[in-house]
XYZ file of N, CA and C in Angstrom:
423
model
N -127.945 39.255 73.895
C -126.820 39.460 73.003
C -125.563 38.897 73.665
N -124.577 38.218 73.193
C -122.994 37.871 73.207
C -122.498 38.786 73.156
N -121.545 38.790 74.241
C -120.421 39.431 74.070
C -119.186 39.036 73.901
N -118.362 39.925 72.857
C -116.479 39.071 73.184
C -116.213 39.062 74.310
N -115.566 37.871 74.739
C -114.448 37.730 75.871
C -114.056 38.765 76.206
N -114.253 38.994 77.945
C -113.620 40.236 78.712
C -114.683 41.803 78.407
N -115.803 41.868 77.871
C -115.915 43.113 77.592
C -118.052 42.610 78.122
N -118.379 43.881 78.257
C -119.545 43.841 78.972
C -120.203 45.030 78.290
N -121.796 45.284 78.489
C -122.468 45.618 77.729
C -121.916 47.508 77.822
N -121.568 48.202 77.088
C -121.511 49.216 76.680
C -119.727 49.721 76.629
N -119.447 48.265 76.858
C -117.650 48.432 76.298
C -117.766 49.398 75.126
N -116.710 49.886 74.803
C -116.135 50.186 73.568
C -114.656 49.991 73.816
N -113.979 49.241 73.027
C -112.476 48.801 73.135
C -111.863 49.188 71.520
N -110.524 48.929 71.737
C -109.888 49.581 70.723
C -108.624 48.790 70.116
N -108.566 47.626 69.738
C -107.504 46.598 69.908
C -106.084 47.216 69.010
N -104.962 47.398 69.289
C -104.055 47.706 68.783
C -102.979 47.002 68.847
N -101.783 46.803 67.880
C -100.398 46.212 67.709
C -99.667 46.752 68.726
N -99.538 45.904 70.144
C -98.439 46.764 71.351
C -97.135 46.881 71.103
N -96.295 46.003 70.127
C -95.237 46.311 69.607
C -94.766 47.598 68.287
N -96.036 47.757 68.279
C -95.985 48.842 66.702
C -95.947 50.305 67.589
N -94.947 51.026 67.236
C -94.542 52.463 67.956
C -95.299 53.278 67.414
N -95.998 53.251 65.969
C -97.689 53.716 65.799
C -98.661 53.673 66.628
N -98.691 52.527 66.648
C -100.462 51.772 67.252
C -100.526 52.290 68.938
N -99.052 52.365 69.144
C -98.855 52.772 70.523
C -98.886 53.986 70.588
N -98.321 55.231 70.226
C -98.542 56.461 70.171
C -99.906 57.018 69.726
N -100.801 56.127 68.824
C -102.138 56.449 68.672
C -102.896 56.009 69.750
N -102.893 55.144 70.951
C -103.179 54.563 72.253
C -103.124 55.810 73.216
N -101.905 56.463 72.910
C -100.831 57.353 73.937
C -102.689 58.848 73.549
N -102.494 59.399 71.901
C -103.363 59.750 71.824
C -104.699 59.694 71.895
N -105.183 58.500 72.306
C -106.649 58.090 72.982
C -106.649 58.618 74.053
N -105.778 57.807 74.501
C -105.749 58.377 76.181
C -105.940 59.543 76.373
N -105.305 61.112 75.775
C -105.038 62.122 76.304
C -106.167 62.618 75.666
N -106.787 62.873 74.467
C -108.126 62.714 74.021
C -109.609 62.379 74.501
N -109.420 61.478 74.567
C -110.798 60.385 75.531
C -110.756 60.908 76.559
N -111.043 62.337 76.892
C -110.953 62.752 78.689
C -112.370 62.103 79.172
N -113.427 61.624 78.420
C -114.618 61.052 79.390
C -114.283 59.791 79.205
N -113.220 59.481 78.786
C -112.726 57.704 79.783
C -114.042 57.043 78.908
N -114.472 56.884 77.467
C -115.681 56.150 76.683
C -114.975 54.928 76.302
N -113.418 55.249 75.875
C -112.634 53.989 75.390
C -111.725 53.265 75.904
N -111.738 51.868 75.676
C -110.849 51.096 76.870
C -109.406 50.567 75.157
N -108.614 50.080 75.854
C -107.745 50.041 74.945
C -107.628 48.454 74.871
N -106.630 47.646 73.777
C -106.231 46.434 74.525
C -105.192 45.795 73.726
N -103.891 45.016 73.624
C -103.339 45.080 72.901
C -103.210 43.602 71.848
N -103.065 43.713 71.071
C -103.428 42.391 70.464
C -102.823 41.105 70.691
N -101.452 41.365 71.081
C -100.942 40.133 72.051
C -101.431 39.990 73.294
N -102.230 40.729 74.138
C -102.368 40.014 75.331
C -103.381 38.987 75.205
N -103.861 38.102 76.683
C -104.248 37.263 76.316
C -105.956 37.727 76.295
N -106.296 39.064 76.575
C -107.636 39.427 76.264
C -107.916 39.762 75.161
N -106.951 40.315 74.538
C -106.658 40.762 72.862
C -106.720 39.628 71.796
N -105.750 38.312 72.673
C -106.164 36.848 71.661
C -107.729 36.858 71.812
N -108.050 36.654 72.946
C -109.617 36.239 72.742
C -110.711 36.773 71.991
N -110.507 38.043 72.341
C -111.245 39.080 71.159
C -110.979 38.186 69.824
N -110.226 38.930 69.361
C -109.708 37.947 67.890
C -110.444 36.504 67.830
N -110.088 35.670 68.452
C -110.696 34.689 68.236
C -111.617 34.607 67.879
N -112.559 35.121 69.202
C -114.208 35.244 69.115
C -114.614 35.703 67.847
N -114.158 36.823 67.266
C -114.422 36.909 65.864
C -113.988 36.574 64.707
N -113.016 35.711 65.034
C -112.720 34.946 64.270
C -111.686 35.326 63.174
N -110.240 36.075 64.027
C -109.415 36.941 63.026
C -108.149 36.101 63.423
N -107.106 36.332 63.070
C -106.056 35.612 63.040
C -105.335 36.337 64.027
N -104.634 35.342 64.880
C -103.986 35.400 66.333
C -103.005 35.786 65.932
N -101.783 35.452 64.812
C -100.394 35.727 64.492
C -99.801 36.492 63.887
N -100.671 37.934 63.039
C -100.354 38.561 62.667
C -101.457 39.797 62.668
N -101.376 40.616 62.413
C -102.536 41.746 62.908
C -102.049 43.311 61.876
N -103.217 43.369 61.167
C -102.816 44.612 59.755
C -103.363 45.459 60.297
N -104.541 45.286 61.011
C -105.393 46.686 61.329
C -105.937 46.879 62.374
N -106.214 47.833 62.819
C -106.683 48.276 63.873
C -108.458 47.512 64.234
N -108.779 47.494 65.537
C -110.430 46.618 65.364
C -110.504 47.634 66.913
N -111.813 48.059 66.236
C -113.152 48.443 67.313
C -114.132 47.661 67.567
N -114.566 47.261 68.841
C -114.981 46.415 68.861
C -116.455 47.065 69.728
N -117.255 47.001 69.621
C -118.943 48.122 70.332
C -120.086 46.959 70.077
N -120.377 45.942 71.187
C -121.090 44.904 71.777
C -120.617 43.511 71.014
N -121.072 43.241 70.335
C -120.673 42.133 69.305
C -120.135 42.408 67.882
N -119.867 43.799 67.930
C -119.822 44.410 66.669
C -118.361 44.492 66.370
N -117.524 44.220 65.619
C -116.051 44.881 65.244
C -115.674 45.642 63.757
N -115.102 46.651 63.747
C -114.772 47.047 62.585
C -113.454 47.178 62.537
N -112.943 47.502 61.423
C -111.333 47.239 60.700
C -111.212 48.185 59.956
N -109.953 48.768 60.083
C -109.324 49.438 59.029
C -109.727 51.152 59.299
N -110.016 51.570 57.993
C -111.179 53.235 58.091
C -111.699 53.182 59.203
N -112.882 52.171 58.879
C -114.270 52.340 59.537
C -114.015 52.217 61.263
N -113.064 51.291 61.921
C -112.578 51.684 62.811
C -112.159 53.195 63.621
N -110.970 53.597 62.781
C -110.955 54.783 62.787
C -112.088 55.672 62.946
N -112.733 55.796 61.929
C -113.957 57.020 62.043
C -114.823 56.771 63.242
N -115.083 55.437 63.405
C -115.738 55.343 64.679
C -115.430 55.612 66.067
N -113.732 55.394 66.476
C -113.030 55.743 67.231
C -113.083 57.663 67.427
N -113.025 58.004 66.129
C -112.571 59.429 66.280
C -114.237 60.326 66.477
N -115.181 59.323 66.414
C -116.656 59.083 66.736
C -116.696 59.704 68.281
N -115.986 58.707 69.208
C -116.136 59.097 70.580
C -115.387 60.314 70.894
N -114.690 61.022 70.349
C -113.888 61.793 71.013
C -114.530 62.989 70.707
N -114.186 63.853 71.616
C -114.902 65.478 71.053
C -113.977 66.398 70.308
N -114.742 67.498 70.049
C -114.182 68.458 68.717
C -112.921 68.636 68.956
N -111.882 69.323 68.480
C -112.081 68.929 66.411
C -111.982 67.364 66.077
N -111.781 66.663 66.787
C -111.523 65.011 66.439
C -112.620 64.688 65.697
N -113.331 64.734 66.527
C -115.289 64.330 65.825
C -115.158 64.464 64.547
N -114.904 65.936 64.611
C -115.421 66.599 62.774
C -114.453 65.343 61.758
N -113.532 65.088 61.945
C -112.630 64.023 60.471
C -113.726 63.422 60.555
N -114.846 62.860 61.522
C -115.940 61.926 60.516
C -116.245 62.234 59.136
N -115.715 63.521 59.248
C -117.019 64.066 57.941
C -116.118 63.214 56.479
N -115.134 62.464 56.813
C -114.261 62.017 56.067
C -115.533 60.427 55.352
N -116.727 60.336 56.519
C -117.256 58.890 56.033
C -117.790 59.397 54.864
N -117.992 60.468 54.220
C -118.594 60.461 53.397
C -118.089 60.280 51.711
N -116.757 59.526 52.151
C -115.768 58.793 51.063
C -116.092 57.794 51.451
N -115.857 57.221 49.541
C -116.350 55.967 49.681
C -115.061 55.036 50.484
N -115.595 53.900 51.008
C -114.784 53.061 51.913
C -113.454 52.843 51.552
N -114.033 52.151 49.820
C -112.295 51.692 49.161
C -111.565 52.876 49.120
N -111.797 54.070 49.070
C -111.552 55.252 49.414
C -110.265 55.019 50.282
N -111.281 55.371 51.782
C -110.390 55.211 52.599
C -109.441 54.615 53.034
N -109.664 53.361 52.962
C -109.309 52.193 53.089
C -107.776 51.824 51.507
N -107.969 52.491 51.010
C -106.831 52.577 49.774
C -105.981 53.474 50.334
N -106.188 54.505 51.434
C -105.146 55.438 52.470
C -104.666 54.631 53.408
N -105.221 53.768 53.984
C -105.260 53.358 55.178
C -103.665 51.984 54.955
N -104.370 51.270 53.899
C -103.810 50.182 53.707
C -102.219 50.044 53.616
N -101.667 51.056 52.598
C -100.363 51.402 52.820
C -99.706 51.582 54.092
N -100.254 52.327 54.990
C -99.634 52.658 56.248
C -99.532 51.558 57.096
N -100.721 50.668 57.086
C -100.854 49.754 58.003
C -99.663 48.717 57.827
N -99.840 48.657 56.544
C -98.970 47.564 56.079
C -96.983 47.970 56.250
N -96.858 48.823 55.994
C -95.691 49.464 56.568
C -95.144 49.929 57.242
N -96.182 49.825 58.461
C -96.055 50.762 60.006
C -94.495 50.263 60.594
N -94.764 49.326 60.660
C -93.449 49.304 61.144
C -91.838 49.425 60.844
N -91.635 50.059 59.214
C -90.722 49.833 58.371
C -90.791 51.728 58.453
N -91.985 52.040 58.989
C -91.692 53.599 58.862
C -91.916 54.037 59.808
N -92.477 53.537 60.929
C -92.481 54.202 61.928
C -91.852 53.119 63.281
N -91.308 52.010 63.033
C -90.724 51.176 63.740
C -91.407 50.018 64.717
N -90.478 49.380 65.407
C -91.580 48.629 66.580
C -90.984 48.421 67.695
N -90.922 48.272 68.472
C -90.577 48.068 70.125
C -89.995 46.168 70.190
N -89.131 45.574 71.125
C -88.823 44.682 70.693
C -90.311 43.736 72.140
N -90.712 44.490 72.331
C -91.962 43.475 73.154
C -92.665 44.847 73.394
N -94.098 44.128 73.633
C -95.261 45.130 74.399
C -95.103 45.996 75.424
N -95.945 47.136 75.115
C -95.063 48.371 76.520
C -96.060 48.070 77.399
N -95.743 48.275 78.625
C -96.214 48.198 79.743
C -97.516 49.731 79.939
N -98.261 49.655 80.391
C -99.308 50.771 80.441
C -98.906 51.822 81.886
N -98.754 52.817 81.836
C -98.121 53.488 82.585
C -99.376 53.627 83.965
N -98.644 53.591 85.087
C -99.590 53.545 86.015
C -101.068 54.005 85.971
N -101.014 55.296 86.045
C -102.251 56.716 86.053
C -103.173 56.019 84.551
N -102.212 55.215 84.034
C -103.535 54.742 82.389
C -104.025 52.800 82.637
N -103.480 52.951 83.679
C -103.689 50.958 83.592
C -105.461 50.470 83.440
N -106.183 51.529 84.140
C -107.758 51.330 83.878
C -108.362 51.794 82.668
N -107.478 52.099 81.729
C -107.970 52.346 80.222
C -107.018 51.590 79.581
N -107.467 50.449 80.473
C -107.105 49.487 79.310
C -107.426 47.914 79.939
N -108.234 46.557 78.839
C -108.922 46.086 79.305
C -108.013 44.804 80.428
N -108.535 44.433 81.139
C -107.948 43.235 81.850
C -108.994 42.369 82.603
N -108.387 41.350 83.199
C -109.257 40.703 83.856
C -109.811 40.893 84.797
């Protein structure tokens, strides 16, 4: 099996907008969450974050949704989410029980926010730096 650029067999990564004060505070909440360290983070401007993208073939210059990425596999949007909130333990786990809406479902919640994140919840004028004690949850070279 292939893998994306930078990631090795039993990665699970979590690609997010480093300028979006969302995408970053939901990072902030991985971190403190994920106490068995299952998820690596990465941000979509860096240059491991371009490659990802690439490899699957998503667009480098603008970025709507969130992508999980688990061997060669990536998902977007919801399904991201649920899978993310997949690794973490209780009560996080349980919102899976949310897959059992249908996608456009979710994804008709999802879409609004994404698309406005930054008009409602703002953005940073460049990528934040990963705070010491978190720099290994998150991917690099």
């Amino acid at each position: 099996m292939a893998y994306p650029p930078h990631l090795q067999a039993g990665d699970r990564v979590v690609l997010f907008d480093g300028v979006c004060k969302l995408c970053n505070g939901w990072s902030r909440f991985l971190i403190r969450h994920d106490r068995a360290a299952k998820l690596k983070l990465c941000s979509v401007q860096s240059p491991q974050g371009q490659a990802i993208l690439a490899w699957f073939g998503m667009p480098l210059d603008h970025f709507d949704t969130l992508l999980y990425v688990e061997g060669d596999r990536a998902l977007q949007r919801s399904d991201a989410i649920l899978a993310i909130l997949h690794q973490l333990p209780a009560p996080w786990r349980w919102a899976t029980v949310a897959r059992v809406l249908p996608r456009r479902l979710r994804d008709w919640v999802y879409d609004p926010i994404a698309r406005n994140r930054y008009r409602l919840f703002g953005r940073y004028p460049y990528c934040q730096v990963p705070r010491p004690e978190d720099r290994e949850r998150f991917l690099h070279d």
